[in-house]
Amino acid sequence: MQTLTAEQLRRVIEGPQRVPVINVLDQDSYEQKHIPESVSVPLSEPNFVDQVDEQVSNRADPVVVYCASSSCDASERAAEKLERAGFTGVRDFEAGVEGWAEAGYRLEGEGESRPN
């Protein structure tokens, strides 16, 4: 699995190709704060792989997963689970919501934050 920096993820989100960006935390965490354009697919869901499958045309397409921060291992576990299921374009944004905000990028949700 490849990892992305906040700047690389920003370029992916703003790029011409639609790449699913998936928040793997629980729904409540997603609703509080999430990266714009991302969708919620909790790793804890029993049909996690099937839900990610619905986001891509095929398992070779790029897909980005993220969680709360670099100290959270949920995105790494999600990426590994997807790779075991045959996804080959998995990218992990290890810095998560916290790293996105620290890079100065806007978050969406009930606890929305704006860059300084």
Tab-separated table of N, CA and C in Angstrom:
chain	number	residue	atom	x	y	z
A	1	MET	N	0.838	-1.177	0.000
A	1	MET	CA	0.000	0.000	0.000
A	1	MET	C	0.879	1.235	0.000
A	2	GLN	N	0.439	2.233	-0.712
A	2	GLN	CA	1.150	3.508	-0.728
A	2	GLN	C	0.517	4.440	0.293
A	3	THR	N	1.323	5.380	0.768
A	3	THR	CA	0.798	6.397	1.667
A	3	THR	C	0.819	7.746	0.946
A	4	LEU	N	-0.023	8.647	1.411
A	4	LEU	CA	-0.120	9.973	0.822
A	4	LEU	C	0.123	11.040	1.874
A	5	THR	N	0.676	12.175	1.440
A	5	THR	CA	0.766	13.350	2.295
A	5	THR	C	-0.530	14.146	2.116
A	6	ALA	N	-0.739	15.133	2.964
A	6	ALA	CA	-1.925	15.985	2.833
A	6	ALA	C	-1.940	16.682	1.473
A	7	GLU	N	-0.798	17.169	1.035
A	7	GLU	CA	-0.715	17.851	-0.266
A	7	GLU	C	-1.055	16.892	-1.402
A	8	GLN	N	-0.542	15.673	-1.336
A	8	GLN	CA	-0.852	14.687	-2.376
A	8	GLN	C	-2.343	14.368	-2.398
A	9	LEU	N	-2.934	14.232	-1.212
A	9	LEU	CA	-4.364	13.948	-1.146
A	9	LEU	C	-5.167	15.122	-1.692
A	10	ARG	N	-4.775	16.339	-1.387
A	10	ARG	CA	-5.466	17.512	-1.922
A	10	ARG	C	-5.469	17.467	-3.452
A	11	ARG	N	-4.316	17.117	-4.035
A	11	ARG	CA	-4.229	17.039	-5.497
A	11	ARG	C	-5.126	15.923	-6.047
A	12	VAL	N	-5.223	14.816	-5.324
A	12	VAL	CA	-6.109	13.723	-5.745
A	12	VAL	C	-7.557	14.202	-5.747
A	13	ILE	N	-7.969	14.865	-4.666
A	13	ILE	CA	-9.350	15.329	-4.539
A	13	ILE	C	-9.679	16.364	-5.608
A	14	GLU	N	-8.736	17.252	-5.890
A	14	GLU	CA	-8.980	18.314	-6.871
A	14	GLU	C	-8.701	17.879	-8.304
A	15	GLY	N	-8.173	16.700	-8.480
A	15	GLY	CA	-7.795	16.224	-9.811
A	15	GLY	C	-8.979	15.882	-10.695
A	16	PRO	N	-8.697	15.611	-11.967
A	16	PRO	CA	-9.757	15.359	-12.936
A	16	PRO	C	-10.435	13.994	-12.763
A	17	GLN	N	-9.729	13.044	-12.174
A	17	GLN	CA	-10.276	11.693	-11.999
A	17	GLN	C	-10.957	11.597	-10.635
A	18	ARG	N	-12.153	11.023	-10.604
A	18	ARG	CA	-12.833	10.808	-9.334
A	18	ARG	C	-12.187	9.629	-8.624
A	19	VAL	N	-11.594	9.899	-7.458
A	19	VAL	CA	-10.985	8.854	-6.635
A	19	VAL	C	-11.739	8.825	-5.312
A	20	PRO	N	-12.341	7.699	-4.958
A	20	PRO	CA	-13.041	7.632	-3.687
A	20	PRO	C	-12.083	7.852	-2.514
A	21	VAL	N	-12.471	8.752	-1.617
A	21	VAL	CA	-11.720	9.013	-0.388
A	21	VAL	C	-12.638	8.566	0.738
A	22	ILE	N	-12.186	7.563	1.498
A	22	ILE	CA	-13.062	6.885	2.446
A	22	ILE	C	-12.593	7.072	3.879
A	23	ASN	N	-13.490	7.624	4.690
A	23	ASN	CA	-13.271	7.748	6.127
A	23	ASN	C	-13.710	6.419	6.740
A	24	VAL	N	-12.790	5.713	7.403
A	24	VAL	CA	-13.086	4.378	7.923
A	24	VAL	C	-13.491	4.387	9.395
A	25	LEU	N	-13.652	5.580	9.973
A	25	LEU	CA	-14.092	5.693	11.365
A	25	LEU	C	-15.603	5.470	11.453
A	26	ASP	N	-16.122	5.424	12.684
A	26	ASP	CA	-17.563	5.239	12.845
A	26	ASP	C	-18.324	6.457	12.321
A	27	GLN	N	-19.603	6.284	12.085
A	27	GLN	CA	-20.438	7.325	11.478
A	27	GLN	C	-20.443	8.605	12.316
A	28	ASP	N	-20.483	8.493	13.635
A	28	ASP	CA	-20.488	9.689	14.494
A	28	ASP	C	-19.221	10.522	14.294
A	29	SER	N	-18.076	9.865	14.225
A	29	SER	CA	-16.815	10.576	14.005
A	29	SER	C	-16.825	11.270	12.651
A	30	TYR	N	-17.338	10.578	11.647
A	30	TYR	CA	-17.427	11.157	10.310
A	30	TYR	C	-18.303	12.410	10.332
A	31	GLU	N	-19.445	12.329	10.996
A	31	GLU	CA	-20.360	13.468	11.029
A	31	GLU	C	-19.759	14.659	11.769
A	32	GLN	N	-18.905	14.408	12.745
A	32	GLN	CA	-18.254	15.496	13.478
A	32	GLN	C	-17.274	16.250	12.592
A	33	LYS	N	-16.337	15.523	11.973
A	33	LYS	CA	-15.318	16.143	11.117
A	33	LYS	C	-14.858	15.132	10.076
A	34	HIS	N	-14.803	15.589	8.849
A	34	HIS	CA	-14.279	14.736	7.780
A	34	HIS	C	-13.702	15.598	6.657
A	35	ILE	N	-12.883	14.981	5.860
A	35	ILE	CA	-12.273	15.640	4.714
A	35	ILE	C	-13.348	15.843	3.645
A	36	PRO	N	-13.435	17.042	3.067
A	36	PRO	CA	-14.430	17.288	2.013
A	36	PRO	C	-14.302	16.258	0.882
A	37	GLU	N	-15.425	15.916	0.315
A	37	GLU	CA	-15.521	14.955	-0.795
A	37	GLU	C	-15.360	13.499	-0.340
A	38	SER	N	-15.118	13.263	0.948
A	38	SER	CA	-14.955	11.880	1.410
A	38	SER	C	-16.303	11.281	1.780
A	39	VAL	N	-16.341	9.961	1.826
A	39	VAL	CA	-17.545	9.231	2.207
A	39	VAL	C	-17.244	8.387	3.429
A	40	SER	N	-18.289	8.053	4.156
A	40	SER	CA	-18.147	7.240	5.360
A	40	SER	C	-18.403	5.770	5.047
A	41	VAL	N	-17.383	4.946	5.280
A	41	VAL	CA	-17.524	3.495	5.207
A	41	VAL	C	-16.761	2.946	6.408
A	42	PRO	N	-17.447	2.798	7.560
A	42	PRO	CA	-16.754	2.357	8.769
A	42	PRO	C	-16.113	0.976	8.625
A	43	LEU	N	-14.871	0.895	9.056
A	43	LEU	CA	-14.148	-0.381	9.035
A	43	LEU	C	-14.878	-1.419	9.866
A	44	SER	N	-15.604	-0.977	10.891
A	44	SER	CA	-16.305	-1.894	11.794
A	44	SER	C	-17.509	-2.575	11.148
A	45	GLU	N	-17.943	-2.070	9.991
A	45	GLU	CA	-19.099	-2.677	9.309
A	45	GLU	C	-18.738	-4.072	8.799
A	46	PRO	N	-19.621	-5.047	9.012
A	46	PRO	CA	-19.315	-6.405	8.531
A	46	PRO	C	-19.166	-6.489	7.012
A	47	ASN	N	-19.828	-5.586	6.284
A	47	ASN	CA	-19.743	-5.597	4.822
A	47	ASN	C	-18.853	-4.464	4.309
A	48	PHE	N	-17.809	-4.127	5.062
A	48	PHE	CA	-16.894	-3.037	4.709
A	48	PHE	C	-16.376	-3.180	3.278
A	49	VAL	N	-15.867	-4.337	2.914
A	49	VAL	CA	-15.284	-4.537	1.580
A	49	VAL	C	-16.348	-4.340	0.500
A	50	ASP	N	-17.546	-4.866	0.728
A	50	ASP	CA	-18.629	-4.704	-0.254
A	50	ASP	C	-18.989	-3.230	-0.443
A	51	GLN	N	-19.007	-2.464	0.662
A	51	GLN	CA	-19.340	-1.049	0.563
A	51	GLN	C	-18.265	-0.274	-0.204
A	52	VAL	N	-17.002	-0.639	-0.007
A	52	VAL	CA	-15.934	0.011	-0.762
A	52	VAL	C	-16.040	-0.389	-2.234
A	53	ASP	N	-16.388	-1.639	-2.492
A	53	ASP	CA	-16.589	-2.113	-3.868
A	53	ASP	C	-17.588	-1.238	-4.620
A	54	GLU	N	-18.611	-0.747	-3.914
A	54	GLU	CA	-19.632	0.100	-4.532
A	54	GLU	C	-19.078	1.463	-4.935
A	55	GLN	N	-17.934	1.841	-4.382
A	55	GLN	CA	-17.338	3.151	-4.646
A	55	GLN	C	-16.409	3.159	-5.859
A	56	VAL	N	-16.016	1.986	-6.340
A	56	VAL	CA	-15.049	1.891	-7.443
A	56	VAL	C	-15.637	1.090	-8.602
A	57	SER	N	-15.095	1.312	-9.790
A	57	SER	CA	-15.529	0.540	-10.958
A	57	SER	C	-14.987	-0.875	-10.901
A	58	ASN	N	-13.711	-0.971	-10.510
A	58	ASN	CA	-13.110	-2.292	-10.320
A	58	ASN	C	-12.012	-2.180	-9.259
A	59	ARG	N	-11.553	-3.304	-8.789
A	59	ARG	CA	-10.628	-3.325	-7.652
A	59	ARG	C	-9.211	-2.874	-7.998
A	60	ALA	N	-8.960	-2.556	-9.263
A	60	ALA	CA	-7.654	-2.006	-9.651
A	60	ALA	C	-7.660	-0.480	-9.586
A	61	ASP	N	-8.842	0.115	-9.428
A	61	ASP	CA	-8.952	1.581	-9.376
A	61	ASP	C	-8.344	2.123	-8.084
A	62	PRO	N	-7.872	3.372	-8.118
A	62	PRO	CA	-7.355	3.973	-6.900
A	62	PRO	C	-8.475	4.240	-5.895
A	63	VAL	N	-8.149	4.079	-4.632
A	63	VAL	CA	-9.051	4.386	-3.529
A	63	VAL	C	-8.186	4.818	-2.349
A	64	VAL	N	-8.632	5.862	-1.633
A	64	VAL	CA	-7.878	6.389	-0.490
A	64	VAL	C	-8.669	6.122	0.775
A	65	VAL	N	-7.980	5.643	1.813
A	65	VAL	CA	-8.608	5.461	3.118
A	65	VAL	C	-7.908	6.351	4.134
A	66	TYR	N	-8.667	6.811	5.142
A	66	TYR	CA	-8.070	7.602	6.216
A	66	TYR	C	-8.889	7.433	7.487
A	67	CYS	N	-8.272	7.809	8.613
A	67	CYS	CA	-8.967	7.753	9.898
A	67	CYS	C	-8.721	9.050	10.651
A	68	ALA	N	-8.481	8.981	11.958
A	68	ALA	CA	-8.414	10.184	12.787
A	68	ALA	C	-7.064	10.897	12.742
A	69	SER	N	-5.969	10.121	12.840
A	69	SER	CA	-4.641	10.737	12.942
A	69	SER	C	-3.575	9.680	12.687
A	70	SER	N	-2.328	10.100	12.730
A	70	SER	CA	-1.234	9.149	12.515
A	70	SER	C	-1.115	8.155	13.670
A	71	SER	N	-1.700	8.468	14.828
A	71	SER	CA	-1.653	7.521	15.950
A	71	SER	C	-2.819	6.528	15.909
A	72	CYS	N	-3.712	6.704	14.955
A	72	CYS	CA	-4.853	5.799	14.755
A	72	CYS	C	-4.449	4.779	13.685
A	73	ASP	N	-4.694	3.510	13.928
A	73	ASP	CA	-4.284	2.499	12.943
A	73	ASP	C	-5.442	1.965	12.099
A	74	ALA	N	-6.615	2.575	12.206
A	74	ALA	CA	-7.786	2.070	11.483
A	74	ALA	C	-7.597	2.122	9.965
A	75	SER	N	-6.986	3.199	9.451
A	75	SER	CA	-6.822	3.283	7.998
A	75	SER	C	-5.822	2.249	7.498
A	76	GLU	N	-4.787	1.997	8.281
A	76	GLU	CA	-3.821	0.965	7.891
A	76	GLU	C	-4.489	-0.411	7.872
A	77	ARG	N	-5.287	-0.697	8.895
A	77	ARG	CA	-6.003	-1.978	8.938
A	77	ARG	C	-6.997	-2.079	7.780
A	78	ALA	N	-7.664	-0.963	7.458
A	78	ALA	CA	-8.612	-0.953	6.337
A	78	ALA	C	-7.885	-1.218	5.018
A	79	ALA	N	-6.745	-0.547	4.831
A	79	ALA	CA	-5.970	-0.742	3.599
A	79	ALA	C	-5.528	-2.196	3.461
A	80	GLU	N	-5.057	-2.777	4.550
A	80	GLU	CA	-4.628	-4.179	4.513
A	80	GLU	C	-5.799	-5.102	4.182
A	81	LYS	N	-6.955	-4.821	4.771
A	81	LYS	CA	-8.143	-5.640	4.513
A	81	LYS	C	-8.544	-5.548	3.042
A	82	LEU	N	-8.493	-4.346	2.487
A	82	LEU	CA	-8.840	-4.171	1.072
A	82	LEU	C	-7.833	-4.870	0.167
A	83	GLU	N	-6.566	-4.769	0.502
A	83	GLU	CA	-5.546	-5.445	-0.311
A	83	GLU	C	-5.731	-6.958	-0.263
A	84	ARG	N	-6.051	-7.492	0.898
A	84	ARG	CA	-6.312	-8.940	1.002
A	84	ARG	C	-7.517	-9.343	0.158
A	85	ALA	N	-8.463	-8.402	-0.026
A	85	ALA	CA	-9.663	-8.671	-0.834
A	85	ALA	C	-9.405	-8.471	-2.326
A	86	GLY	N	-8.194	-8.046	-2.697
A	86	GLY	CA	-7.849	-7.927	-4.107
A	86	GLY	C	-7.810	-6.520	-4.662
A	87	PHE	N	-7.966	-5.510	-3.817
A	87	PHE	CA	-7.834	-4.125	-4.275
A	87	PHE	C	-6.348	-3.838	-4.484
A	88	THR	N	-6.008	-3.256	-5.633
A	88	THR	CA	-4.591	-3.017	-5.915
A	88	THR	C	-4.209	-1.541	-5.934
A	89	GLY	N	-5.197	-0.642	-5.865
A	89	GLY	CA	-4.902	0.787	-5.923
A	89	GLY	C	-5.106	1.504	-4.597
A	90	VAL	N	-4.925	0.791	-3.487
A	90	VAL	CA	-5.206	1.364	-2.171
A	90	VAL	C	-4.103	2.335	-1.750
A	91	ARG	N	-4.529	3.521	-1.286
A	91	ARG	CA	-3.617	4.530	-0.731
A	91	ARG	C	-4.090	4.850	0.678
A	92	ASP	N	-3.157	4.996	1.600
A	92	ASP	CA	-3.483	5.308	2.989
A	92	ASP	C	-3.031	6.729	3.303
A	93	PHE	N	-3.984	7.587	3.677
A	93	PHE	CA	-3.635	8.917	4.165
A	93	PHE	C	-3.501	8.788	5.681
A	94	GLU	N	-2.282	8.441	6.104
A	94	GLU	CA	-2.021	8.099	7.505
A	94	GLU	C	-2.267	9.240	8.486
A	95	ALA	N	-2.082	10.479	8.059
A	95	ALA	CA	-2.230	11.619	8.970
A	95	ALA	C	-3.679	11.870	9.360
A	96	GLY	N	-4.605	11.381	8.568
A	96	GLY	CA	-6.015	11.445	8.896
A	96	GLY	C	-6.580	12.848	9.033
A	97	VAL	N	-7.721	12.926	9.714
A	97	VAL	CA	-8.425	14.190	9.918
A	97	VAL	C	-7.505	15.217	10.577
A	98	GLU	N	-6.780	14.782	11.578
A	98	GLU	CA	-5.885	15.679	12.310
A	98	GLU	C	-4.806	16.259	11.396
A	99	GLY	N	-4.176	15.407	10.617
A	99	GLY	CA	-3.124	15.864	9.705
A	99	GLY	C	-3.642	16.772	8.604
A	100	TRP	N	-4.866	16.516	8.155
A	100	TRP	CA	-5.489	17.369	7.137
A	100	TRP	C	-5.666	18.783	7.689
A	101	ALA	N	-6.189	18.864	8.911
A	101	ALA	CA	-6.399	20.167	9.547
A	101	ALA	C	-5.065	20.851	9.835
A	102	GLU	N	-4.075	20.095	10.295
A	102	GLU	CA	-2.762	20.670	10.590
A	102	GLU	C	-2.089	21.232	9.342
A	103	ALA	N	-2.414	20.648	8.177
A	103	ALA	CA	-1.856	21.136	6.911
A	103	ALA	C	-2.569	22.409	6.443
A	104	GLY	N	-3.599	22.816	7.175
A	104	GLY	CA	-4.299	24.049	6.839
A	104	GLY	C	-5.498	23.877	5.941
A	105	TYR	N	-5.942	22.637	5.747
A	105	TYR	CA	-7.076	22.385	4.870
A	105	TYR	C	-8.373	22.311	5.670
A	106	ARG	N	-9.453	22.669	5.014
A	106	ARG	CA	-10.774	22.733	5.633
A	106	ARG	C	-11.353	21.338	5.883
A	107	LEU	N	-12.059	21.219	6.988
A	107	LEU	CA	-12.820	20.010	7.300
A	107	LEU	C	-14.303	20.350	7.209
A	108	GLU	N	-15.112	19.339	6.966
A	108	GLU	CA	-16.567	19.494	6.960
A	108	GLU	C	-17.143	18.699	8.123
A	109	GLY	N	-18.393	19.012	8.466
A	109	GLY	CA	-19.092	18.280	9.517
A	109	GLY	C	-19.609	19.203	10.592
A	110	GLU	N	-20.181	18.610	11.622
A	110	GLU	CA	-20.765	19.378	12.713
A	110	GLU	C	-19.716	20.187	13.457
A	111	GLY	N	-18.516	19.645	13.544
A	111	GLY	CA	-17.413	20.338	14.211
A	111	GLY	C	-16.480	20.974	13.195
A	112	GLU	N	-17.061	21.493	12.113
A	112	GLU	CA	-16.294	22.030	10.967
A	112	GLU	C	-15.220	23.028	11.399
A	113	SER	N	-14.059	22.906	10.783
A	113	SER	CA	-12.995	23.867	11.051
A	113	SER	C	-12.509	24.465	9.745
A	114	ARG	N	-12.051	25.669	9.826
A	114	ARG	CA	-11.543	26.371	8.653
A	114	ARG	C	-10.068	26.677	8.868
A	115	PRO	N	-9.307	26.719	7.790
A	115	PRO	CA	-7.897	27.070	7.941
A	115	PRO	C	-7.734	28.498	8.436
A	116	ASN	N	-6.611	28.763	9.083
A	116	ASN	CA	-6.350	30.106	9.610
A	116	ASN	C	-6.044	31.069	8.485
